[in-house]
Amino acid sequence: MLSRVELDRCLDTLQDQLPNLRSDEDADFDFLAFQAQADRIVASAAPEDIEHVRGRLQAMLEQAGLIPTDAEAERRR
């Protein structure tokens, strides 16, 4: 298991690899590679850190424009 500090470092590295699709629609993004890295980080987390890791992953995908925020999803309904 990785410590919370180590998990955050891994998540920061993963986030740095994300394109910002909100501003660059031509950005090339390999979601499967992202998912594989994200899965490895989740698997390295202690049970008490999994919610933190998943929250960070959700937030970085929302900020990059790869998935809608909860507010955007609600507006689309």
mmCIF file of N, CA, C and O in Angstrom:
data_model
loop_
_atom_site.group_PDB
_atom_site.id
_atom_site.type_symbol
_atom_site.label_atom_id
_atom_site.label_comp_id
_atom_site.label_asym_id
_atom_site.label_seq_id
_atom_site.Cartn_x
_atom_site.Cartn_y
_atom_site.Cartn_z
ATOM 1 N N MET A 1 0.833 -1.180 0.000
ATOM 2 C CA MET A 1 0.000 0.000 0.000
ATOM 3 C C MET A 1 0.883 1.251 0.000
ATOM 4 O O MET A 1 1.890 1.302 0.694
ATOM 5 N N LEU A 2 0.456 2.218 -0.781
ATOM 6 C CA LEU A 2 1.160 3.496 -0.811
ATOM 7 C C LEU A 2 0.569 4.429 0.240
ATOM 8 O O LEU A 2 -0.623 4.336 0.559
ATOM 9 N N SER A 3 1.386 5.338 0.744
ATOM 10 C CA SER A 3 0.891 6.341 1.682
ATOM 11 C C SER A 3 0.051 7.359 0.914
ATOM 12 O O SER A 3 0.099 7.430 -0.322
ATOM 13 N N ARG A 4 -0.692 8.174 1.621
ATOM 14 C CA ARG A 4 -1.515 9.212 0.983
ATOM 15 C C ARG A 4 -0.631 10.175 0.192
ATOM 16 O O ARG A 4 -0.992 10.596 -0.913
ATOM 17 N N VAL A 5 0.534 10.516 0.724
ATOM 18 C CA VAL A 5 1.462 11.412 0.021
ATOM 19 C C VAL A 5 1.926 10.773 -1.283
ATOM 20 O O VAL A 5 1.960 11.434 -2.329
ATOM 21 N N GLU A 6 2.274 9.497 -1.229
ATOM 22 C CA GLU A 6 2.709 8.799 -2.443
ATOM 23 C C GLU A 6 1.573 8.680 -3.452
ATOM 24 O O GLU A 6 1.783 8.857 -4.663
ATOM 25 N N LEU A 7 0.370 8.415 -2.978
ATOM 26 C CA LEU A 7 -0.791 8.347 -3.868
ATOM 27 C C LEU A 7 -1.016 9.689 -4.551
ATOM 28 O O LEU A 7 -1.250 9.749 -5.763
ATOM 29 N N ASP A 8 -0.939 10.769 -3.778
ATOM 30 C CA ASP A 8 -1.135 12.100 -4.363
ATOM 31 C C ASP A 8 -0.060 12.421 -5.392
ATOM 32 O O ASP A 8 -0.342 13.048 -6.416
ATOM 33 N N ARG A 9 1.165 11.976 -5.138
ATOM 34 C CA ARG A 9 2.232 12.186 -6.116
ATOM 35 C C ARG A 9 1.925 11.437 -7.412
ATOM 36 O O ARG A 9 2.075 11.985 -8.508
ATOM 37 N N CYS A 10 1.460 10.214 -7.297
ATOM 38 C CA CYS A 10 1.078 9.429 -8.486
ATOM 39 C C CYS A 10 -0.082 10.089 -9.226
ATOM 40 O O CYS A 10 -0.085 10.170 -10.461
ATOM 41 N N LEU A 11 -1.052 10.565 -8.480
ATOM 42 C CA LEU A 11 -2.206 11.235 -9.090
ATOM 43 C C LEU A 11 -1.796 12.539 -9.759
ATOM 44 O O LEU A 11 -2.291 12.874 -10.842
ATOM 45 N N ASP A 12 -0.883 13.287 -9.139
ATOM 46 C CA ASP A 12 -0.393 14.524 -9.750
ATOM 47 C C ASP A 12 0.297 14.237 -11.078
ATOM 48 O O ASP A 12 0.092 14.953 -12.068
ATOM 49 N N THR A 13 1.093 13.184 -11.116
ATOM 50 C CA THR A 13 1.785 12.794 -12.352
ATOM 51 C C THR A 13 0.779 12.410 -13.427
ATOM 52 O O THR A 13 0.901 12.826 -14.582
ATOM 53 N N LEU A 14 -0.215 11.638 -13.038
ATOM 54 C CA LEU A 14 -1.247 11.237 -13.990
ATOM 55 C C LEU A 14 -2.009 12.461 -14.501
ATOM 56 O O LEU A 14 -2.276 12.579 -15.704
ATOM 57 N N GLN A 15 -2.328 13.382 -13.618
ATOM 58 C CA GLN A 15 -3.059 14.580 -14.031
ATOM 59 C C GLN A 15 -2.243 15.425 -15.004
ATOM 60 O O GLN A 15 -2.792 15.986 -15.950
ATOM 61 N N ASP A 16 -0.936 15.484 -14.804
ATOM 62 C CA ASP A 16 -0.073 16.257 -15.712
ATOM 63 C C ASP A 16 -0.087 15.690 -17.128
ATOM 64 O O ASP A 16 0.242 16.395 -18.076
ATOM 65 N N GLN A 17 -0.463 14.427 -17.284
ATOM 66 C CA GLN A 17 -0.496 13.793 -18.597
ATOM 67 C C GLN A 17 -1.807 14.037 -19.344
ATOM 68 O O GLN A 17 -1.903 13.761 -20.536
ATOM 69 N N LEU A 18 -2.797 14.569 -18.642
ATOM 70 C CA LEU A 18 -4.107 14.788 -19.269
ATOM 71 C C LEU A 18 -4.109 16.037 -20.139
ATOM 72 O O LEU A 18 -3.647 17.088 -19.712
ATOM 73 N N PRO A 19 -4.641 15.941 -21.336
ATOM 74 C CA PRO A 19 -4.839 17.159 -22.124
ATOM 75 C C PRO A 19 -6.045 17.903 -21.569
ATOM 76 O O PRO A 19 -6.881 17.324 -20.870
ATOM 77 N N ASN A 20 -6.137 19.167 -21.857
ATOM 78 C CA ASN A 20 -7.327 19.914 -21.471
ATOM 79 C C ASN A 20 -8.240 19.970 -22.689
ATOM 80 O O ASN A 20 -8.060 20.805 -23.566
ATOM 81 N N LEU A 21 -9.170 19.051 -22.756
ATOM 82 C CA LEU A 21 -10.034 18.957 -23.932
ATOM 83 C C LEU A 21 -11.028 20.101 -24.001
ATOM 84 O O LEU A 21 -11.621 20.335 -25.044
ATOM 85 N N ARG A 22 -11.218 20.813 -22.913
ATOM 86 C CA ARG A 22 -12.095 21.985 -22.968
ATOM 87 C C ARG A 22 -11.487 23.059 -23.868
ATOM 88 O O ARG A 22 -12.195 23.809 -24.511
ATOM 89 N N SER A 23 -10.169 23.155 -23.911
ATOM 90 C CA SER A 23 -9.532 24.198 -24.708
ATOM 91 C C SER A 23 -8.842 23.663 -25.960
ATOM 92 O O SER A 23 -8.472 24.434 -26.829
ATOM 93 N N ASP A 24 -8.652 22.352 -26.053
ATOM 94 C CA ASP A 24 -7.957 21.773 -27.199
ATOM 95 C C ASP A 24 -8.705 20.530 -27.673
ATOM 96 O O ASP A 24 -8.397 19.411 -27.287
ATOM 97 N N GLU A 25 -9.687 20.734 -28.527
ATOM 98 C CA GLU A 25 -10.520 19.627 -28.984
ATOM 99 C C GLU A 25 -9.762 18.640 -29.863
ATOM 100 O O GLU A 25 -10.219 17.530 -30.094
ATOM 101 N N ASP A 26 -8.599 19.033 -30.374
ATOM 102 C CA ASP A 26 -7.805 18.154 -31.220
ATOM 103 C C ASP A 26 -6.818 17.312 -30.414
ATOM 104 O O ASP A 26 -6.075 16.530 -30.973
ATOM 105 N N ALA A 27 -6.808 17.470 -29.101
ATOM 106 C CA ALA A 27 -5.865 16.737 -28.261
ATOM 107 C C ALA A 27 -6.108 15.242 -28.389
ATOM 108 O O ALA A 27 -7.236 14.778 -28.442
ATOM 109 N N ASP A 28 -5.031 14.511 -28.464
ATOM 110 C CA ASP A 28 -5.102 13.055 -28.560
ATOM 111 C C ASP A 28 -5.058 12.501 -27.139
ATOM 112 O O ASP A 28 -4.171 12.835 -26.367
ATOM 113 N N PHE A 29 -6.019 11.665 -26.796
ATOM 114 C CA PHE A 29 -6.089 11.129 -25.444
ATOM 115 C C PHE A 29 -6.373 9.645 -25.496
ATOM 116 O O PHE A 29 -7.341 9.218 -26.117
ATOM 117 N N ASP A 30 -5.534 8.868 -24.852
ATOM 118 C CA ASP A 30 -5.696 7.425 -24.789
ATOM 119 C C ASP A 30 -6.364 7.087 -23.461
ATOM 120 O O ASP A 30 -5.698 6.931 -22.441
ATOM 121 N N PHE A 31 -7.691 6.991 -23.485
ATOM 122 C CA PHE A 31 -8.427 6.757 -22.253
ATOM 123 C C PHE A 31 -8.078 5.397 -21.643
ATOM 124 O O PHE A 31 -8.032 5.262 -20.418
ATOM 125 N N LEU A 32 -7.818 4.392 -22.463
ATOM 126 C CA LEU A 32 -7.480 3.074 -21.928
ATOM 127 C C LEU A 32 -6.162 3.101 -21.152
ATOM 128 O O LEU A 32 -6.044 2.465 -20.096
ATOM 129 N N ALA A 33 -5.178 3.847 -21.639
ATOM 130 C CA ALA A 33 -3.908 3.976 -20.918
ATOM 131 C C ALA A 33 -4.131 4.729 -19.606
ATOM 132 O O ALA A 33 -3.580 4.349 -18.565
ATOM 133 N N PHE A 34 -4.946 5.780 -19.645
ATOM 134 C CA PHE A 34 -5.277 6.515 -18.422
ATOM 135 C C PHE A 34 -5.952 5.579 -17.427
ATOM 136 O O PHE A 34 -5.594 5.541 -16.252
ATOM 137 N N GLN A 35 -6.927 4.809 -17.900
ATOM 138 C CA GLN A 35 -7.662 3.908 -17.022
ATOM 139 C C GLN A 35 -6.745 2.864 -16.397
ATOM 140 O O GLN A 35 -6.874 2.543 -15.216
ATOM 141 N N ALA A 36 -5.799 2.345 -17.170
ATOM 142 C CA ALA A 36 -4.865 1.350 -16.643
ATOM 143 C C ALA A 36 -4.011 1.948 -15.524
ATOM 144 O O ALA A 36 -3.815 1.317 -14.477
ATOM 145 N N GLN A 37 -3.534 3.175 -15.734
ATOM 146 C CA GLN A 37 -2.740 3.842 -14.688
ATOM 147 C C GLN A 37 -3.611 4.138 -13.472
ATOM 148 O O GLN A 37 -3.176 3.951 -12.332
ATOM 149 N N ALA A 38 -4.822 4.601 -13.699
ATOM 150 C CA ALA A 38 -5.731 4.899 -12.596
ATOM 151 C C ALA A 38 -6.029 3.638 -11.796
ATOM 152 O O ALA A 38 -6.034 3.666 -10.561
ATOM 153 N N ASP A 39 -6.252 2.528 -12.481
ATOM 154 C CA ASP A 39 -6.522 1.258 -11.803
ATOM 155 C C ASP A 39 -5.347 0.826 -10.936
ATOM 156 O O ASP A 39 -5.537 0.312 -9.822
ATOM 157 N N ARG A 40 -4.124 1.040 -11.435
ATOM 158 C CA ARG A 40 -2.940 0.686 -10.642
ATOM 159 C C ARG A 40 -2.859 1.539 -9.369
ATOM 160 O O ARG A 40 -2.499 1.035 -8.303
ATOM 161 N N ILE A 41 -3.194 2.807 -9.486
ATOM 162 C CA ILE A 41 -3.158 3.686 -8.316
ATOM 163 C C ILE A 41 -4.214 3.256 -7.308
ATOM 164 O O ILE A 41 -3.939 3.155 -6.110
ATOM 165 N N VAL A 42 -5.425 2.993 -7.773
ATOM 166 C CA VAL A 42 -6.496 2.538 -6.875
ATOM 167 C C VAL A 42 -6.079 1.242 -6.183
ATOM 168 O O VAL A 42 -6.274 1.084 -4.971
ATOM 169 N N ALA A 43 -5.482 0.319 -6.927
ATOM 170 C CA ALA A 43 -5.062 -0.955 -6.349
ATOM 171 C C ALA A 43 -3.960 -0.788 -5.308
ATOM 172 O O ALA A 43 -3.804 -1.629 -4.424
ATOM 173 N N SER A 44 -3.218 0.314 -5.396
ATOM 174 C CA SER A 44 -2.133 0.578 -4.449
ATOM 175 C C SER A 44 -2.603 1.316 -3.206
ATOM 176 O O SER A 44 -1.809 1.549 -2.287
ATOM 177 N N ALA A 45 -3.857 1.694 -3.188
ATOM 178 C CA ALA A 45 -4.393 2.494 -2.080
ATOM 179 C C ALA A 45 -4.903 1.606 -0.954
ATOM 180 O O ALA A 45 -5.480 0.547 -1.197
ATOM 181 N N ALA A 46 -4.697 2.072 0.261
ATOM 182 C CA ALA A 46 -5.287 1.406 1.424
ATOM 183 C C ALA A 46 -6.795 1.637 1.373
ATOM 184 O O ALA A 46 -7.262 2.617 0.765
ATOM 185 N N PRO A 47 -7.572 0.768 1.972
ATOM 186 C CA PRO A 47 -9.032 0.928 1.931
ATOM 187 C C PRO A 47 -9.516 2.319 2.341
ATOM 188 O O PRO A 47 -10.439 2.860 1.742
ATOM 189 N N GLU A 48 -8.861 2.915 3.321
ATOM 190 C CA GLU A 48 -9.292 4.241 3.781
ATOM 191 C C GLU A 48 -8.916 5.363 2.808
ATOM 192 O O GLU A 48 -9.396 6.486 2.946
ATOM 193 N N ASP A 49 -8.080 5.076 1.802
ATOM 194 C CA ASP A 49 -7.680 6.095 0.830
ATOM 195 C C ASP A 49 -8.383 5.950 -0.514
ATOM 196 O O ASP A 49 -8.251 6.815 -1.377
ATOM 197 N N ILE A 50 -9.123 4.879 -0.718
ATOM 198 C CA ILE A 50 -9.742 4.635 -2.031
ATOM 199 C C ILE A 50 -10.719 5.742 -2.408
ATOM 200 O O ILE A 50 -10.721 6.219 -3.547
ATOM 201 N N GLU A 51 -11.540 6.195 -1.495
ATOM 202 C CA GLU A 51 -12.490 7.266 -1.807
ATOM 203 C C GLU A 51 -11.755 8.547 -2.207
ATOM 204 O O GLU A 51 -12.154 9.235 -3.146
ATOM 205 N N HIS A 52 -10.664 8.851 -1.530
ATOM 206 C CA HIS A 52 -9.847 10.022 -1.873
ATOM 207 C C HIS A 52 -9.301 9.892 -3.297
ATOM 208 O O HIS A 52 -9.389 10.831 -4.091
ATOM 209 N N VAL A 53 -8.752 8.723 -3.616
ATOM 210 C CA VAL A 53 -8.176 8.503 -4.944
ATOM 211 C C VAL A 53 -9.257 8.612 -6.013
ATOM 212 O O VAL A 53 -9.083 9.309 -7.023
ATOM 213 N N ARG A 54 -10.381 7.972 -5.801
ATOM 214 C CA ARG A 54 -11.462 8.021 -6.803
ATOM 215 C C ARG A 54 -12.002 9.447 -6.966
ATOM 216 O O ARG A 54 -12.337 9.862 -8.078
ATOM 217 N N GLY A 55 -12.067 10.189 -5.886
ATOM 218 C CA GLY A 55 -12.499 11.588 -5.972
ATOM 219 C C GLY A 55 -11.537 12.426 -6.791
ATOM 220 O O GLY A 55 -11.951 13.256 -7.601
ATOM 221 N N ARG A 56 -10.248 12.218 -6.574
ATOM 222 C CA ARG A 56 -9.240 12.949 -7.355
ATOM 223 C C ARG A 56 -9.334 12.581 -8.830
ATOM 224 O O ARG A 56 -9.237 13.444 -9.707
ATOM 225 N N LEU A 57 -9.512 11.282 -9.123
ATOM 226 C CA LEU A 57 -9.623 10.850 -10.523
ATOM 227 C C LEU A 57 -10.843 11.475 -11.187
ATOM 228 O O LEU A 57 -10.768 11.976 -12.318
ATOM 229 N N GLN A 58 -11.964 11.472 -10.494
ATOM 230 C CA GLN A 58 -13.195 12.082 -11.008
ATOM 231 C C GLN A 58 -12.972 13.569 -11.297
ATOM 232 O O GLN A 58 -13.331 14.068 -12.359
ATOM 233 N N ALA A 59 -12.370 14.262 -10.352
ATOM 234 C CA ALA A 59 -12.146 15.702 -10.506
ATOM 235 C C ALA A 59 -11.219 15.999 -11.678
ATOM 236 O O ALA A 59 -11.467 16.936 -12.450
ATOM 237 N N MET A 60 -10.168 15.203 -11.845
ATOM 238 C CA MET A 60 -9.244 15.513 -12.946
ATOM 239 C C MET A 60 -9.897 15.249 -14.300
ATOM 240 O O MET A 60 -9.668 16.009 -15.255
ATOM 241 N N LEU A 61 -10.737 14.237 -14.410
ATOM 242 C CA LEU A 61 -11.441 13.992 -15.672
ATOM 243 C C LEU A 61 -12.451 15.100 -15.965
ATOM 244 O O LEU A 61 -12.601 15.528 -17.113
ATOM 245 N N GLU A 62 -13.131 15.572 -14.925
ATOM 246 C CA GLU A 62 -14.068 16.689 -15.098
ATOM 247 C C GLU A 62 -13.333 17.957 -15.529
ATOM 248 O O GLU A 62 -13.752 18.644 -16.462
ATOM 249 N N GLN A 63 -12.235 18.275 -14.864
ATOM 250 C CA GLN A 63 -11.484 19.493 -15.175
ATOM 251 C C GLN A 63 -10.905 19.469 -16.582
ATOM 252 O O GLN A 63 -10.789 20.506 -17.224
ATOM 253 N N ALA A 64 -10.555 18.284 -17.062
ATOM 254 C CA ALA A 64 -10.011 18.157 -18.414
ATOM 255 C C ALA A 64 -11.106 18.145 -19.475
ATOM 256 O O ALA A 64 -10.823 18.177 -20.668
ATOM 257 N N GLY A 65 -12.376 18.077 -19.036
ATOM 258 C CA GLY A 65 -13.474 18.054 -19.992
ATOM 259 C C GLY A 65 -13.732 16.682 -20.576
ATOM 260 O O GLY A 65 -14.415 16.545 -21.590
ATOM 261 N N LEU A 66 -13.193 15.653 -19.953
ATOM 262 C CA LEU A 66 -13.367 14.296 -20.464
ATOM 263 C C LEU A 66 -14.684 13.675 -20.031
ATOM 264 O O LEU A 66 -15.187 12.764 -20.685
ATOM 265 N N ILE A 67 -15.223 14.132 -18.920
ATOM 266 C CA ILE A 67 -16.547 13.715 -18.455
ATOM 267 C C ILE A 67 -17.260 14.964 -17.948
ATOM 268 O O ILE A 67 -16.613 15.924 -17.518
ATOM 269 N N PRO A 68 -18.584 14.989 -18.002
ATOM 270 C CA PRO A 68 -19.302 16.168 -17.515
ATOM 271 C C PRO A 68 -19.269 16.236 -15.990
ATOM 272 O O PRO A 68 -19.217 15.200 -15.312
ATOM 273 N N THR A 69 -19.262 17.448 -15.478
ATOM 274 C CA THR A 69 -19.395 17.617 -14.033
ATOM 275 C C THR A 69 -20.809 17.224 -13.642
ATOM 276 O O THR A 69 -21.696 17.093 -14.492
ATOM 277 N N ASP A 70 -21.058 17.038 -12.349
ATOM 278 C CA ASP A 70 -22.399 16.696 -11.891
ATOM 279 C C ASP A 70 -23.395 17.777 -12.312
ATOM 280 O O ASP A 70 -24.510 17.469 -12.728
ATOM 281 N N ALA A 71 -22.987 19.046 -12.228
ATOM 282 C CA ALA A 71 -23.878 20.144 -12.602
ATOM 283 C C ALA A 71 -24.196 20.108 -14.094
ATOM 284 O O ALA A 71 -25.336 20.324 -14.515
ATOM 285 N N GLU A 72 -23.184 19.818 -14.916
ATOM 286 C CA GLU A 72 -23.407 19.732 -16.374
ATOM 287 C C GLU A 72 -24.335 18.558 -16.698
ATOM 288 O O GLU A 72 -25.216 18.692 -17.553
ATOM 289 N N ALA A 73 -24.122 17.448 -16.067
ATOM 290 C CA ALA A 73 -24.973 16.280 -16.307
ATOM 291 C C ALA A 73 -26.406 16.564 -15.909
ATOM 292 O O ALA A 73 -27.351 16.169 -16.604
ATOM 293 N N GLU A 74 -26.590 17.255 -14.813
ATOM 294 C CA GLU A 74 -27.941 17.596 -14.336
ATOM 295 C C GLU A 74 -28.635 18.551 -15.320
ATOM 296 O O GLU A 74 -29.824 18.405 -15.608
ATOM 297 N N ARG A 75 -27.895 19.524 -15.867
ATOM 298 C CA ARG A 75 -28.474 20.467 -16.842
ATOM 299 C C ARG A 75 -28.914 19.765 -18.115
ATOM 300 O O ARG A 75 -29.850 20.187 -18.775
ATOM 301 N N ARG A 76 -28.245 18.691 -18.479
ATOM 302 C CA ARG A 76 -28.567 17.966 -19.712
ATOM 303 C C ARG A 76 -29.813 17.116 -19.585
ATOM 304 O O ARG A 76 -30.364 16.658 -20.566
ATOM 305 N N ARG A 77 -30.274 16.881 -18.366
ATOM 306 C CA ARG A 77 -31.454 16.037 -18.158
ATOM 307 C C ARG A 77 -32.708 16.763 -18.459
ATOM 308 O O ARG A 77 -33.124 17.703 -18.541
#
